[in-house]
Amino acid sequence: MGGCSSQSCHRCFFEYETERMIVVKSKVVGSVFRLIQFLILFYVIGYVCVVQKSYQETDSVISSVTTKVKGTGFTNTSDLGARVWDVADYNIPPQGESSFFVLTNMIVTPNQTQSTCPELPNQSTICMSDSDCLEGSNDVRGNGIQTGLCMNYSETVKTCQVLSWCPLEIDINLPEHALLVAAEDFTVLIKNSVTYPKFNFHKRNILPDVNSSYLKQCEFNRKTDPDCPIFRLKDMVSEAEEDFQTMAIRGGVLGIMIDWNCDLDWPEHYCGPKYSFRRLDNKIPENNVAPGYNFRFAKYYKTTDGRETRTLIKAYGIRFDVIVFGTLSFSVNAVCSWFLLTCTKRRDYYSKHKFTYLDNTDDNAGEPVSY
């Protein structure tokens, strides 16, 4: 860049300089230049366009899920006797937000009433005399309110008496085999609707050609019946590489993943749900504290003399979480615009009306052009 004297600074200020291009005829330099061009072209076409599809518009899925479980089982235990279990018994609660629970094992404490009984023994409840028990004390990890009395829990152990639902639950005797073994053959109907608001695109996992008679007899099979929305519980657990009866003893959490990744550059019927299954809760052998999945619920009754009683159930089972995800991509407009402006005979005319060119000498420069 040339210098300017103090007398000609005002002229230099209004000058514009441009670079001069020199064409070098060299096989080595030319080959390197073309190689770099090829690599850039390969990256843009191969990775950006084909792999990443960055030329496409995308939208994220909005989804709703409802489920309906069916099946019956039979148990015969000392606490409950012989009984048949239907969906109202083992599907707790009957409706969840994109999830459902199936009871498979349990610890039952029948005939509990509001009364007093000795607390379960631990370091804070074992006592020698009444002075070791604080009346009105409430241990958040205990089972009731202390009365201030020390009572015999067994022939060798004394514990503080509590006001609670008695007899207290003893939850260490979990059955070694799941009580509701028939649960593996239960089925669930999953109804999933998805929306992509940007493209006003709606679809269901129950496809348009599915009718009621088909739903009454179909069962999902990845090879023979991949469009059926009714799933056998054992099959889902097996696809997650788990054994149903082993998982049913202490329970667990299983994810039902529904993938709605779709590309509307292809016909719409190619856009459909893809199902996969995975265990979600922790089952690492080195960290097996509090394994599985369980919770408590009670069934309340009144005796003939009007006294309230209940049966407490510590329920073990499998919680199924339905997880829906996906992205819709669409690029037909972009491809058509490129074809219109590049390959048609009137491309110059279309380009003139598609783009606005500004002229600094035009009084109307910068005003928008309507099409």
Short mmCIF file of C-alpha atoms in Angstrom, two decimals:
data_model
loop_
_atom_site.label_atom_id
_atom_site.label_comp_id
_atom_site.label_asym_id
_atom_site.label_seq_id
_atom_site.Cartn_x
_atom_site.Cartn_y
_atom_site.Cartn_z
CA MET A 1 0.00 0.00 0.00
CA GLY A 2 1.51 3.31 -1.07
CA GLY A 3 1.93 6.20 1.38
CA CYS A 4 0.21 9.59 1.24
CA SER A 5 1.84 12.96 1.84
CA SER A 6 0.17 15.48 4.10
CA GLN A 7 -0.81 17.57 1.05
CA SER A 8 -2.63 14.66 -0.65
CA CYS A 9 -4.27 12.97 2.34
CA HIS A 10 -7.66 14.21 1.31
CA ARG A 11 -7.18 12.51 -2.10
CA CYS A 12 -5.96 9.22 -0.54
CA PHE A 13 -8.99 9.14 1.70
CA PHE A 14 -11.28 8.81 -1.30
CA GLU A 15 -9.16 6.21 -3.15
CA TYR A 16 -9.89 2.47 -3.28
CA GLU A 17 -7.18 -0.18 -3.65
CA THR A 18 -7.68 -3.72 -4.97
CA GLU A 19 -5.46 -6.78 -4.98
CA ARG A 20 -3.74 -7.91 -8.16
CA MET A 21 -4.13 -11.60 -9.00
CA ILE A 22 -1.18 -13.51 -10.46
CA VAL A 23 -1.79 -16.87 -12.14
CA VAL A 24 1.13 -19.26 -11.44
CA LYS A 25 1.52 -22.17 -13.83
CA SER A 26 2.87 -24.89 -11.53
CA LYS A 27 1.88 -28.56 -11.41
CA VAL A 28 2.80 -28.84 -7.73
CA VAL A 29 0.99 -25.70 -6.57
CA GLY A 30 -1.93 -26.39 -8.90
CA SER A 31 -2.27 -29.98 -7.64
CA VAL A 32 -2.29 -28.85 -4.01
CA PHE A 33 -4.85 -26.19 -4.85
CA ARG A 34 -7.16 -28.67 -6.61
CA LEU A 35 -6.73 -31.22 -3.78
CA ILE A 36 -7.83 -28.65 -1.21
CA GLN A 37 -10.79 -27.73 -3.41
CA PHE A 38 -11.75 -31.40 -3.69
CA LEU A 39 -11.52 -31.94 0.08
CA ILE A 40 -13.71 -28.90 0.74
CA LEU A 41 -16.21 -30.09 -1.87
CA PHE A 42 -16.20 -33.61 -0.42
CA TYR A 43 -16.80 -32.22 3.09
CA VAL A 44 -19.67 -30.00 1.97
CA ILE A 45 -21.42 -32.63 -0.15
CA GLY A 46 -20.52 -35.77 1.78
CA TYR A 47 -20.74 -34.64 5.38
CA VAL A 48 -22.73 -31.41 5.52
CA CYS A 49 -25.36 -32.38 2.93
CA VAL A 50 -25.56 -36.19 3.00
CA VAL A 51 -24.71 -37.02 6.62
CA GLN A 52 -25.84 -33.92 8.53
CA LYS A 53 -28.49 -32.85 5.99
CA SER A 54 -27.88 -29.24 6.96
CA TYR A 55 -29.87 -28.03 3.98
CA GLN A 56 -33.08 -29.32 5.56
CA GLU A 57 -35.57 -27.58 7.80
CA THR A 58 -36.29 -29.48 11.02
CA ASP A 59 -38.90 -29.55 13.78
CA SER A 60 -39.07 -31.37 17.14
CA VAL A 61 -41.85 -33.74 18.08
CA ILE A 62 -44.78 -33.01 20.41
CA SER A 63 -46.29 -36.25 21.70
CA SER A 64 -49.10 -37.73 23.78
CA VAL A 65 -49.24 -41.32 25.11
CA THR A 66 -51.98 -43.46 26.64
CA THR A 67 -51.69 -47.11 27.69
CA LYS A 68 -54.09 -49.93 28.51
CA VAL A 69 -52.91 -53.16 30.17
CA LYS A 70 -54.78 -56.48 29.92
CA GLY A 71 -54.35 -59.92 31.51
CA THR A 72 -55.32 -62.01 34.55
CA GLY A 73 -53.24 -63.95 37.08
CA PHE A 74 -53.77 -66.28 40.03
CA THR A 75 -52.04 -66.46 43.45
CA ASN A 76 -52.51 -68.61 46.54
CA THR A 77 -50.77 -67.26 49.67
CA SER A 78 -51.26 -67.59 53.42
CA ASP A 79 -52.01 -63.86 53.75
CA LEU A 80 -54.43 -63.40 50.87
CA GLY A 81 -55.59 -66.94 50.17
CA ALA A 82 -56.53 -68.00 46.66
CA ARG A 83 -57.45 -65.09 44.45
CA VAL A 84 -57.57 -63.99 40.84
CA TRP A 85 -55.80 -60.74 39.93
CA ASP A 86 -57.17 -58.59 37.14
CA VAL A 87 -56.05 -55.23 35.74
CA ALA A 88 -57.77 -53.29 38.54
CA ASP A 89 -55.59 -55.13 41.09
CA TYR A 90 -52.10 -55.06 39.58
CA ASN A 91 -52.11 -51.94 37.36
CA ILE A 92 -51.45 -49.22 39.97
CA PRO A 93 -52.42 -46.47 39.34
CA PRO A 94 -54.56 -47.29 36.30
CA GLN A 95 -53.29 -44.24 34.39
CA GLY A 96 -49.91 -42.50 34.54
CA GLU A 97 -48.18 -39.77 32.58
CA SER A 98 -46.51 -41.76 29.78
CA SER A 99 -45.90 -44.66 32.17
CA PHE A 100 -47.65 -47.63 33.75
CA PHE A 101 -46.85 -50.04 36.59
CA VAL A 102 -47.49 -53.78 36.76
CA LEU A 103 -47.34 -55.48 40.17
CA THR A 104 -45.36 -58.75 40.15
CA ASN A 105 -44.39 -59.43 43.79
CA MET A 106 -45.51 -58.23 47.22
CA ILE A 107 -45.24 -58.33 50.99
CA VAL A 108 -48.69 -58.33 52.59
CA THR A 109 -49.48 -57.20 56.17
CA PRO A 110 -53.19 -57.93 56.78
CA ASN A 111 -55.61 -56.80 59.49
CA GLN A 112 -53.81 -53.66 60.65
CA THR A 113 -55.69 -51.40 63.06
CA GLN A 114 -54.96 -48.08 64.79
CA SER A 115 -53.55 -49.33 68.10
CA THR A 116 -50.32 -49.67 70.11
CA CYS A 117 -47.52 -52.18 69.62
CA PRO A 118 -43.75 -52.47 70.20
CA GLU A 119 -41.60 -50.73 67.57
CA LEU A 120 -39.35 -52.79 65.33
CA PRO A 121 -35.92 -53.17 66.97
CA ASN A 122 -33.02 -50.95 65.93
CA GLN A 123 -30.38 -48.85 67.69
CA SER A 124 -32.80 -46.01 68.47
CA THR A 125 -35.82 -48.10 69.59
CA ILE A 126 -34.27 -50.83 71.81
CA CYS A 127 -34.86 -49.99 75.46
CA MET A 128 -34.29 -51.34 78.98
CA SER A 129 -36.95 -49.32 80.83
CA ASP A 130 -39.61 -46.65 80.26
CA SER A 131 -37.01 -43.93 80.85
CA ASP A 132 -35.37 -44.88 77.55
CA CYS A 133 -38.54 -44.00 75.63
CA LEU A 134 -39.65 -40.39 75.05
CA GLU A 135 -43.42 -39.94 74.98
CA GLY A 136 -44.57 -38.11 71.83
CA SER A 137 -41.29 -38.72 69.99
CA ASN A 138 -41.72 -39.21 66.25
CA ASP A 139 -38.83 -40.76 64.32
CA VAL A 140 -39.29 -40.05 60.61
CA ARG A 141 -37.78 -43.48 59.90
CA GLY A 142 -39.94 -45.19 62.48
CA ASN A 143 -43.48 -46.50 62.30
CA GLY A 144 -45.40 -44.35 64.78
CA ILE A 145 -45.52 -42.05 67.83
CA GLN A 146 -43.80 -43.28 70.99
CA THR A 147 -46.06 -43.65 74.06
CA GLY A 148 -43.20 -43.57 76.59
CA LEU A 149 -43.51 -47.27 77.52
CA CYS A 150 -40.87 -49.98 77.05
CA MET A 151 -42.37 -53.32 76.01
CA ASN A 152 -41.28 -56.84 75.13
CA TYR A 153 -40.77 -57.19 71.39
CA SER A 154 -39.58 -60.78 71.86
CA GLU A 155 -38.38 -62.96 74.70
CA THR A 156 -34.93 -61.32 74.55
CA VAL A 157 -35.53 -57.83 73.13
CA LYS A 158 -37.48 -54.83 74.43
CA THR A 159 -38.46 -51.82 72.28
CA CYS A 160 -40.39 -48.59 72.80
CA GLN A 161 -44.13 -48.85 72.31
CA VAL A 162 -45.66 -46.79 69.45
CA LEU A 163 -49.12 -45.69 68.43
CA SER A 164 -49.42 -46.87 64.82
CA TRP A 165 -51.08 -49.25 62.39
CA CYS A 166 -50.47 -52.54 64.18
CA PRO A 167 -49.19 -55.19 63.71
CA LEU A 168 -46.23 -53.43 62.05
CA GLU A 169 -44.98 -54.46 58.64
CA ILE A 170 -41.93 -56.73 58.54
CA ASP A 171 -40.57 -56.29 55.02
CA ILE A 172 -37.57 -58.62 55.08
CA ASN A 173 -39.38 -61.76 53.96
CA LEU A 174 -39.77 -61.03 50.25
CA PRO A 175 -40.80 -64.13 48.27
CA GLU A 176 -37.85 -65.60 46.37
CA HIS A 177 -40.02 -66.11 43.30
CA ALA A 178 -42.43 -63.54 41.91
CA LEU A 179 -45.98 -64.21 43.09
CA LEU A 180 -47.66 -63.00 39.92
CA VAL A 181 -45.74 -65.20 37.49
CA ALA A 182 -48.48 -64.84 34.85
CA ALA A 183 -47.62 -61.15 34.45
CA GLU A 184 -45.11 -62.00 31.74
CA ASP A 185 -48.00 -62.82 29.40
CA PHE A 186 -49.91 -59.61 30.07
CA THR A 187 -50.16 -57.21 27.14
CA VAL A 188 -50.30 -53.43 26.82
CA LEU A 189 -51.85 -51.32 24.09
CA ILE A 190 -49.79 -48.16 23.52
CA LYS A 191 -51.52 -45.31 21.73
CA ASN A 192 -49.12 -42.59 20.65
CA SER A 193 -49.95 -39.44 18.67
CA VAL A 194 -47.25 -37.07 17.43
CA THR A 195 -47.33 -33.56 15.98
CA TYR A 196 -44.74 -31.44 14.20
CA PRO A 197 -46.29 -27.96 14.42
CA LYS A 198 -43.91 -26.22 12.00
CA PHE A 199 -45.03 -28.47 9.14
CA ASN A 200 -48.57 -29.11 10.48
CA PHE A 201 -47.77 -32.83 10.34
CA HIS A 202 -49.74 -35.32 12.49
CA LYS A 203 -49.49 -39.08 12.79
CA ARG A 204 -50.36 -41.99 15.12
CA ASN A 205 -48.61 -45.26 15.84
CA ILE A 206 -51.95 -46.91 15.02
CA LEU A 207 -51.62 -46.69 11.25
CA PRO A 208 -54.55 -45.78 8.95
CA ASP A 209 -54.98 -49.33 7.62
CA VAL A 210 -55.36 -50.85 11.12
CA ASN A 211 -58.91 -51.82 12.13
CA SER A 212 -60.57 -53.12 15.32
CA SER A 213 -60.53 -56.76 14.31
CA TYR A 214 -56.79 -56.59 13.66
CA LEU A 215 -56.16 -55.04 17.10
CA LYS A 216 -58.09 -57.84 18.81
CA GLN A 217 -55.68 -60.51 17.59
CA CYS A 218 -52.32 -58.87 16.78
CA GLU A 219 -49.20 -58.80 18.96
CA PHE A 220 -46.01 -56.85 18.23
CA ASN A 221 -43.25 -58.85 16.58
CA ARG A 222 -40.26 -57.05 15.13
CA LYS A 223 -40.11 -59.36 12.09
CA THR A 224 -43.64 -60.60 11.44
CA ASP A 225 -45.85 -57.82 12.85
CA PRO A 226 -43.84 -54.61 13.42
CA ASP A 227 -46.88 -52.30 13.09
CA CYS A 228 -48.98 -53.81 15.90
CA PRO A 229 -49.21 -51.41 18.91
CA ILE A 230 -49.94 -54.23 21.39
CA PHE A 231 -46.88 -55.52 23.27
CA ARG A 232 -46.35 -58.60 25.44
CA LEU A 233 -44.54 -57.62 28.64
CA LYS A 234 -42.09 -60.52 28.54
CA ASP A 235 -41.10 -59.73 24.95
CA MET A 236 -40.26 -56.11 25.83
CA VAL A 237 -38.15 -57.17 28.82
CA SER A 238 -36.40 -59.81 26.70
CA GLU A 239 -35.51 -57.24 24.02
CA ALA A 240 -33.91 -55.21 26.81
CA GLU A 241 -31.73 -58.30 27.46
CA GLU A 242 -33.37 -59.02 30.83
CA ASP A 243 -35.16 -62.06 32.26
CA PHE A 244 -38.74 -61.18 33.19
CA GLN A 245 -39.09 -63.54 36.17
CA THR A 246 -35.76 -62.39 37.66
CA MET A 247 -36.66 -58.72 37.22
CA ALA A 248 -40.14 -59.36 38.63
CA ILE A 249 -38.84 -60.40 42.09
CA ARG A 250 -37.63 -56.93 43.16
CA GLY A 251 -39.01 -54.90 40.27
CA GLY A 252 -37.33 -52.35 38.04
CA VAL A 253 -37.88 -49.65 35.44
CA LEU A 254 -38.05 -50.42 31.73
CA GLY A 255 -37.94 -47.78 29.01
CA ILE A 256 -40.09 -48.11 25.89
CA MET A 257 -38.46 -45.83 23.33
CA ILE A 258 -40.51 -44.68 20.33
CA ASP A 259 -38.39 -43.05 17.63
CA TRP A 260 -40.22 -40.71 15.24
CA ASN A 261 -37.24 -39.42 13.23
CA CYS A 262 -38.71 -38.79 9.79
CA ASP A 263 -37.55 -37.31 6.49
CA LEU A 264 -40.39 -35.89 4.39
CA ASP A 265 -38.16 -35.86 1.32
CA TRP A 266 -39.40 -39.47 1.13
CA PRO A 267 -43.07 -40.54 0.86
CA GLU A 268 -45.08 -40.09 4.06
CA HIS A 269 -45.72 -43.81 4.60
CA TYR A 270 -42.01 -44.24 5.36
CA CYS A 271 -42.54 -42.07 8.45
CA GLY A 272 -43.48 -44.47 11.23
CA PRO A 273 -42.56 -45.36 14.81
CA LYS A 274 -39.48 -47.44 15.58
CA TYR A 275 -39.60 -49.24 18.93
CA SER A 276 -36.73 -50.19 21.22
CA PHE A 277 -36.52 -51.26 24.87
CA ARG A 278 -33.96 -50.70 27.62
CA ARG A 279 -33.73 -51.17 31.37
CA LEU A 280 -33.40 -47.76 33.02
CA ASP A 281 -32.86 -48.43 36.73
CA ASN A 282 -29.50 -49.25 38.30
CA LYS A 283 -28.56 -52.94 38.47
CA ILE A 284 -24.78 -52.66 38.87
CA PRO A 285 -23.60 -55.59 41.06
CA GLU A 286 -21.01 -53.41 42.82
CA ASN A 287 -23.73 -50.95 43.89
CA ASN A 288 -26.82 -53.00 44.71
CA VAL A 289 -28.16 -50.92 47.62
CA ALA A 290 -31.95 -50.47 47.38
CA PRO A 291 -32.33 -52.44 44.13
CA GLY A 292 -35.46 -52.66 42.02
CA TYR A 293 -38.69 -50.67 42.30
CA ASN A 294 -41.36 -50.78 45.01
CA PHE A 295 -43.92 -48.69 46.88
CA ARG A 296 -46.68 -49.20 49.44
CA PHE A 297 -50.43 -48.89 49.24
CA ALA A 298 -53.28 -49.98 51.48
CA LYS A 299 -56.82 -51.29 51.10
CA TYR A 300 -59.19 -50.10 53.84
CA TYR A 301 -62.18 -51.90 55.36
CA LYS A 302 -64.56 -51.61 58.29
CA THR A 303 -65.38 -54.48 60.62
CA THR A 304 -68.93 -55.36 61.65
CA ASP A 305 -68.49 -53.27 64.80
CA GLY A 306 -67.45 -50.22 62.73
CA ARG A 307 -63.74 -50.41 63.46
CA GLU A 308 -61.40 -49.35 60.63
CA THR A 309 -58.88 -51.92 59.44
CA ARG A 310 -56.57 -52.20 56.46
CA THR A 311 -54.35 -54.53 54.47
CA LEU A 312 -50.94 -53.01 53.74
CA ILE A 313 -49.19 -54.13 50.56
CA LYS A 314 -45.57 -53.41 49.74
CA ALA A 315 -45.74 -53.74 45.97
CA TYR A 316 -42.80 -54.79 43.84
CA GLY A 317 -43.11 -54.61 40.09
CA ILE A 318 -41.99 -53.16 36.79
CA ARG A 319 -42.63 -49.56 35.84
CA PHE A 320 -42.72 -49.04 32.10
CA ASP A 321 -41.79 -45.51 30.95
CA VAL A 322 -42.79 -44.58 27.39
CA ILE A 323 -40.20 -42.17 25.98
CA VAL A 324 -41.05 -40.50 22.65
CA PHE A 325 -38.47 -38.55 20.65
CA GLY A 326 -37.86 -37.54 17.07
CA THR A 327 -37.15 -34.84 14.51
CA LEU A 328 -38.94 -34.14 11.25
CA SER A 329 -36.81 -32.82 8.38
CA PHE A 330 -38.00 -31.40 5.07
CA SER A 331 -35.97 -29.98 2.19
CA VAL A 332 -38.14 -30.16 -0.97
CA ASN A 333 -38.51 -26.36 -1.11
CA ALA A 334 -34.77 -25.84 -0.92
CA VAL A 335 -34.06 -28.39 -3.65
CA CYS A 336 -36.78 -26.99 -5.91
CA SER A 337 -35.52 -23.43 -5.42
CA TRP A 338 -32.01 -24.50 -6.36
CA PHE A 339 -33.31 -26.28 -9.46
CA LEU A 340 -35.47 -23.28 -10.41
CA LEU A 341 -32.57 -20.81 -10.16
CA THR A 342 -29.92 -23.05 -11.72
CA CYS A 343 -31.34 -25.43 -14.31
CA THR A 344 -34.38 -23.77 -15.91
CA LYS A 345 -34.29 -21.63 -19.05
CA ARG A 346 -35.81 -18.63 -17.27
CA ARG A 347 -33.45 -18.80 -14.29
CA ASP A 348 -32.37 -15.17 -14.78
CA TYR A 349 -35.97 -14.00 -14.71
CA TYR A 350 -36.73 -16.03 -11.54
CA SER A 351 -33.53 -14.83 -9.90
CA LYS A 352 -34.44 -11.19 -10.66
CA HIS A 353 -37.77 -11.57 -8.88
CA LYS A 354 -36.46 -13.70 -6.02
CA PHE A 355 -33.65 -11.36 -4.98
CA THR A 356 -33.62 -7.61 -4.37
CA TYR A 357 -30.63 -5.71 -5.75
CA LEU A 358 -29.86 -2.35 -4.19
CA ASP A 359 -28.52 0.65 -6.09
CA ASN A 360 -27.03 3.40 -3.95
CA THR A 361 -28.05 6.01 -6.55
CA ASP A 362 -31.70 4.92 -6.37
CA ASP A 363 -33.89 7.13 -4.19
CA ASN A 364 -35.99 4.08 -3.30
CA ALA A 365 -32.99 1.96 -2.25
CA GLY A 366 -33.67 -0.15 0.82
CA GLU A 367 -37.44 -0.28 0.38
CA PRO A 368 -38.82 -3.81 0.40
CA VAL A 369 -40.12 -5.39 -2.78
CA SER A 370 -43.37 -7.35 -2.67
CA TYR A 371 -43.78 -10.57 -4.59
#
